[in-house]
Short mmCIF file of C-alpha atoms in Angstrom, two decimals:
data_model
loop_
_atom_site.label_atom_id
_atom_site.label_comp_id
_atom_site.label_asym_id
_atom_site.label_seq_id
_atom_site.Cartn_x
_atom_site.Cartn_y
_atom_site.Cartn_z
CA MET I 349 -13.59 4.34 -17.68
CA THR I 350 -10.71 1.87 -17.40
CA PHE I 351 -6.95 2.14 -16.96
CA ASN I 352 -4.71 1.41 -19.93
CA GLU I 353 -1.38 0.10 -18.66
CA ASN I 354 0.35 1.66 -21.67
CA GLU I 355 -0.40 5.07 -20.14
CA ILE I 356 1.88 4.56 -17.14
CA ASP I 357 4.76 6.43 -18.80
CA TRP I 358 2.43 9.36 -19.46
CA LEU I 359 1.35 9.32 -15.81
CA ALA I 360 4.97 9.29 -14.71
CA GLY I 361 5.55 12.33 -16.90
CA VAL I 362 2.75 14.16 -15.10
CA LEU I 363 4.55 13.64 -11.79
CA ALA I 364 7.82 14.87 -13.30
CA ASP I 365 6.13 17.94 -14.77
CA ALA I 366 4.52 18.77 -11.42
CA ALA I 367 7.86 18.43 -9.67
CA LYS I 368 9.55 20.68 -12.21
CA ALA I 369 6.83 23.32 -12.06
CA GLU I 370 5.79 23.34 -8.41
CA ILE I 371 8.23 21.42 -6.20
CA MET I 372 11.83 21.97 -7.22
CA PRO I 373 11.53 25.79 -7.63
CA ARG I 374 10.55 25.90 -3.93
CA PHE I 375 13.20 23.51 -2.60
CA ARG I 376 15.37 25.33 -0.03
CA LYS I 377 13.53 28.53 -0.93
CA LEU I 378 10.50 28.29 1.35
CA ASP I 379 9.58 31.25 3.53
CA ALA I 380 8.15 30.73 7.01
CA GLY I 381 4.66 31.41 5.68
CA ASP I 382 5.06 28.65 3.08
CA ILE I 383 5.19 25.93 5.76
CA LYS I 384 2.22 25.02 7.95
CA GLN I 385 1.71 22.46 10.70
CA LYS I 386 -1.08 19.89 10.32
CA THR I 387 -1.41 17.49 13.26
CA THR I 388 2.01 17.84 14.94
CA ALA I 389 5.22 19.81 14.61
CA TYR I 390 6.55 16.99 12.41
CA ASP I 391 3.43 16.71 10.22
CA LEU I 392 3.79 19.58 7.80
CA VAL I 393 2.35 20.88 4.57
CA THR I 394 4.08 23.36 2.29
CA GLU I 395 3.15 25.43 -0.73
CA ALA I 396 4.94 22.79 -2.81
CA ASP I 397 2.60 20.03 -1.54
CA ILE I 398 -0.52 22.08 -2.17
CA ASN I 399 0.41 23.38 -5.60
CA ALA I 400 1.86 20.10 -6.89
CA GLU I 401 -1.32 18.29 -5.85
CA LYS I 402 -3.46 20.89 -7.62
CA TYR I 403 -1.30 20.56 -10.75
CA ILE I 404 -1.53 16.76 -10.84
CA THR I 405 -5.25 16.75 -10.01
CA ARG I 406 -6.02 19.22 -12.81
CA VAL I 407 -4.10 17.28 -15.46
CA LEU I 408 -5.57 13.91 -14.45
CA SER I 409 -9.10 15.31 -14.28
CA GLU I 410 -8.76 16.68 -17.80
CA LYS I 411 -7.67 13.32 -19.21
CA TYR I 412 -9.89 11.13 -17.02
CA PRO I 413 -12.98 13.25 -16.33
CA ASP I 414 -14.95 10.39 -14.77
CA ALA I 415 -12.16 9.16 -12.48
CA ILE I 416 -11.70 10.01 -8.82
CA VAL I 417 -8.50 11.88 -8.05
CA LEU I 418 -7.68 11.77 -4.36
CA GLY I 419 -4.77 13.74 -2.95
CA GLU I 420 -3.34 13.71 0.58
CA GLU I 421 -3.78 17.44 1.04
CA ALA I 422 -7.39 17.43 -0.19
CA VAL I 423 -8.21 14.75 2.39
CA SER I 424 -6.36 16.65 5.10
CA ALA I 425 -8.28 19.79 4.22
CA GLY I 426 -11.59 17.92 4.35
CA THR I 427 -12.44 18.43 0.68
CA ALA I 428 -12.11 14.75 -0.28
CA GLN I 429 -13.09 11.48 1.39
CA LEU I 430 -11.19 8.19 1.48
CA GLU I 431 -14.42 6.24 1.15
CA SER I 432 -14.74 7.41 -2.44
CA LEU I 433 -11.96 4.97 -3.43
CA HIS I 434 -13.72 1.76 -2.48
CA ASP I 435 -16.03 1.24 -5.45
CA ALA I 436 -14.67 3.65 -8.04
CA ASP I 437 -14.19 2.27 -11.54
CA LEU I 438 -10.97 4.27 -11.75
CA ALA I 439 -9.18 6.29 -9.09
CA PHE I 440 -5.81 7.97 -8.67
CA VAL I 441 -4.24 8.48 -5.25
CA ILE I 442 -1.56 11.17 -4.99
CA ASP I 443 1.11 12.03 -2.46
CA PRO I 444 2.44 15.27 -3.97
CA VAL I 445 5.48 15.48 -1.68
CA ASP I 446 6.19 12.39 0.38
CA GLY I 447 8.78 13.35 2.97
CA THR I 448 7.46 16.88 3.50
CA TYR I 449 9.42 17.29 6.73
CA ASN I 450 12.63 16.55 4.82
CA PHE I 451 11.62 18.88 2.00
CA ALA I 452 10.80 21.70 4.40
CA SER I 453 14.13 21.13 6.17
CA GLY I 454 16.13 21.27 2.95
CA VAL I 455 16.96 17.54 3.03
CA PRO I 456 16.92 16.02 -0.49
CA LEU I 457 14.98 12.89 0.46
CA PHE I 458 11.44 13.31 -0.82
CA GLY I 459 9.36 11.92 -3.65
CA VAL I 460 6.10 12.14 -5.58
CA MET I 461 3.86 9.06 -5.46
CA MET I 462 0.81 7.96 -7.39
CA SER I 463 -1.23 4.78 -7.33
CA VAL I 464 -3.96 3.75 -9.76
CA LEU I 465 -6.99 1.84 -8.47
CA ALA I 466 -9.68 -0.03 -10.40
CA LYS I 467 -12.72 -1.12 -8.41
CA GLY I 468 -10.80 -1.02 -5.14
CA GLU I 469 -7.70 -2.86 -6.36
CA THR I 470 -4.30 -1.22 -6.85
CA VAL I 471 -3.34 -1.84 -10.48
CA ALA I 472 -0.35 0.50 -10.92
CA GLY I 473 2.09 2.52 -8.86
CA ILE I 474 4.73 5.15 -9.56
CA ILE I 475 7.31 6.76 -7.27
CA TYR I 476 9.23 9.69 -8.77
CA ASP I 477 12.42 11.15 -7.33
CA PRO I 478 12.64 14.84 -8.30
CA MET I 479 16.29 15.01 -7.28
CA GLY I 480 17.45 12.05 -9.37
CA GLN I 481 14.77 12.58 -12.03
CA ASP I 482 13.99 8.86 -12.17
CA TYR I 483 11.16 6.51 -11.24
CA ILE I 484 10.30 3.14 -9.89
CA MET I 485 7.02 1.84 -11.22
CA ALA I 486 4.88 -1.24 -11.69
CA VAL I 487 1.68 -2.43 -13.30
CA ARG I 488 0.01 -5.36 -11.55
CA GLY I 489 1.23 -8.60 -13.09
CA GLY I 490 3.91 -6.89 -15.16
CA GLY I 491 6.91 -6.73 -12.83
CA ALA I 492 8.59 -3.67 -11.32
CA TYR I 493 11.08 -1.37 -12.99
CA HIS I 494 13.48 1.46 -12.41
CA VAL I 495 13.18 4.00 -15.23
CA GLN I 496 15.66 6.73 -16.06
CA ALA I 497 16.04 8.59 -19.35
CA GLY I 498 13.87 5.98 -21.08
CA HIS I 499 15.93 3.02 -19.87
CA HIS I 500 14.02 0.31 -17.98
CA ARG I 501 15.73 -1.97 -15.49
CA ALA I 502 13.88 -4.75 -13.68
CA LEU I 503 13.71 -4.52 -9.88
CA LYS I 504 14.13 -7.43 -7.49
CA VAL I 505 13.89 -7.44 -3.71
CA ALA I 506 16.80 -8.53 -1.52
CA ALA I 507 17.38 -12.21 -0.89
CA ALA I 508 16.14 -13.47 2.46
CA LYS I 509 18.68 -13.54 5.28
CA ASP I 510 18.76 -14.29 8.97
CA VAL I 511 17.32 -11.36 10.93
CA SER I 512 20.75 -10.64 12.40
CA GLN I 513 21.92 -9.77 8.88
CA MET I 514 18.91 -7.68 7.85
CA LEU I 515 18.79 -3.93 7.20
CA GLY I 516 15.45 -2.23 7.61
CA SER I 517 13.22 0.54 8.85
CA VAL I 518 10.78 0.49 11.78
CA SER I 519 8.38 3.41 12.26
CA TRP I 520 7.77 2.84 15.96
CA GLN I 521 7.11 6.53 16.61
CA TYR I 522 3.44 6.08 15.66
CA MET I 523 2.91 3.12 18.00
CA GLN I 524 1.36 3.22 21.45
CA GLU I 525 3.06 2.06 24.63
CA PRO I 526 4.05 -0.52 25.70
CA LEU I 527 4.47 -1.82 22.12
CA ARG I 528 6.38 1.30 21.11
CA SER I 529 9.22 0.71 23.58
CA LYS I 530 9.31 -3.04 22.90
CA ILE I 531 9.61 -2.58 19.12
CA ALA I 532 12.15 0.23 19.43
CA GLY I 533 14.35 -1.86 21.72
CA ASN I 534 14.16 -4.97 19.56
CA GLN I 535 15.46 -3.10 16.53
CA ALA I 536 18.95 -3.74 17.93
CA LYS I 537 18.57 -7.42 17.01
CA PHE I 538 18.88 -6.56 13.32
CA MET I 539 22.10 -5.72 11.49
CA SER I 540 21.27 -2.04 11.05
CA GLN I 541 18.43 0.43 10.73
CA ILE I 542 17.38 3.16 8.33
CA GLY I 543 14.99 6.00 9.08
CA TYR I 544 14.45 8.30 6.12
CA ARG I 545 11.10 9.82 7.20
CA CYS I 546 10.12 9.18 3.59
CA ALA I 547 8.24 6.06 2.47
CA ALA I 548 9.01 6.89 -1.16
CA HIS I 549 12.74 6.37 -0.67
CA GLU I 550 12.29 3.46 1.72
CA TYR I 551 10.22 1.61 -0.88
CA ARG I 552 12.89 2.41 -3.49
CA LEU I 553 15.50 0.68 -1.34
CA LEU I 554 13.24 -2.28 -0.65
CA ALA I 555 12.14 -2.87 -4.24
CA ASP I 556 15.70 -2.58 -5.54
CA GLY I 557 17.18 -5.01 -3.03
CA HIS I 558 19.15 -2.48 -0.95
CA ALA I 559 17.17 -3.07 2.27
CA HIS I 560 15.29 -6.08 3.59
CA PHE I 561 12.27 -4.85 5.48
CA ALA I 562 10.13 -2.00 6.70
CA VAL I 563 7.54 -1.84 9.47
CA TYR I 564 4.84 0.82 9.35
CA ASN I 565 2.15 1.44 11.93
CA LYS I 566 0.32 4.30 10.24
CA LEU I 567 -1.30 3.33 6.94
CA MET I 568 -2.63 5.99 4.62
CA PRO I 569 -3.22 5.06 0.97
CA TRP I 570 -1.00 7.79 -0.49
CA ASP I 571 1.94 6.53 1.61
CA HIS I 572 1.75 2.81 0.81
CA LEU I 573 -0.40 1.78 -2.15
CA ALA I 574 2.16 2.58 -4.84
CA GLY I 575 5.17 1.30 -2.91
CA SER I 576 3.56 -1.93 -1.73
CA LEU I 577 2.50 -2.83 -5.28
CA ILE I 578 5.96 -2.06 -6.69
CA HIS I 579 7.55 -4.12 -3.91
CA ALA I 580 5.21 -7.05 -4.58
CA GLU I 581 5.92 -6.91 -8.30
CA ALA I 582 9.65 -6.99 -7.46
CA GLY I 583 9.07 -10.30 -5.69
CA GLY I 584 8.43 -9.15 -2.13
CA TYR I 585 5.81 -9.98 0.47
CA ALA I 586 3.80 -7.71 2.76
CA ALA I 587 0.97 -8.17 5.23
CA ARG I 588 -0.59 -6.32 8.13
CA PHE I 589 0.48 -7.10 11.68
CA ASP I 590 -2.26 -9.72 12.02
CA GLY I 591 -1.15 -11.45 8.80
CA SER I 592 -4.06 -10.19 6.69
CA ASN I 593 -3.64 -8.71 3.23
CA TYR I 594 -3.12 -4.96 2.98
CA LEU I 595 -5.97 -3.35 1.04
CA PRO I 596 -6.59 0.23 -0.15
CA GLN I 597 -9.27 0.83 2.50
CA HIS I 598 -6.93 0.03 5.41
CA VAL I 599 -5.67 2.98 7.44
CA ASP I 600 -4.58 1.00 10.50
CA GLY I 601 -3.44 -2.47 11.49
CA GLY I 602 0.20 -1.85 10.59
CA LEU I 603 2.27 -3.29 7.76
CA ILE I 604 5.40 -5.44 7.61
CA VAL I 605 7.18 -5.40 4.24
CA ALA I 606 9.64 -8.28 3.77
CA PRO I 607 11.55 -10.30 1.14
CA ASP I 608 9.21 -13.29 1.51
CA GLN I 609 6.59 -14.77 3.81
CA GLU I 610 9.09 -16.68 5.94
CA SER I 611 11.09 -13.50 6.51
CA TRP I 612 7.86 -11.68 7.41
CA HIS I 613 7.25 -14.14 10.25
CA ALA I 614 10.87 -13.93 11.42
CA ILE I 615 10.77 -10.11 11.47
CA LYS I 616 7.52 -10.03 13.42
CA ALA I 617 8.71 -12.65 15.91
CA THR I 618 11.92 -10.69 16.52
CA LEU I 619 10.25 -7.31 17.02
CA TRP I 620 7.34 -8.59 19.11
CA SER I 621 9.41 -10.91 21.33
#
């Protein structure tokens, strides 16, 4: 089974339908029993996450019966394994509610993300904003687009600037000391910082040229595969902390997302100095 790039709009519609059916009816209406802690008090899962993932998984499995459908919550629950992605002819990776802490807190910064993989390579990515009811999306080699009400607008990353003029996000909270304190302190060398606790919206800013960079320490495929492809198709550059390419099987090694390769080196040099 192979992926037909003409089906990306249909896939985007699946995310929108899941948000309409399972996510938005629960926004700011969750009871205490609808929110559960996973690894920490800030790592949460809600009934919206669980039910949206089940909705998307069911619809995809019906259309692509031989494909692997891997959701964040299924992996967290131990019912799915990341290793299944590596050699699959076709696989879908789902983050049903990216920014769950925001969602559970009633903050309208969350998204639904999906990436499409073919034999271990990310070939398409979609990020849907249930609040704005719009998408950013890309197919490998086809550019990146913002889509709203059927209108497509090409995305382009921000032009490179000196680090003192850059706006970006650094997720130092997942780093170990002493690097954690060094990176956090060096953020002051940039123009300004953002911290949305939501990769979906951070990648939207990056791909549309409204922010320059992001630094992530924790790499899970549902958080970064879609966004990193969209960013690359919008003209950006990303690599792990050691300069190696980011691949679907990577869950560590960090990631710096930048306007271009020269900016990547400048950002790393500034934060690690």
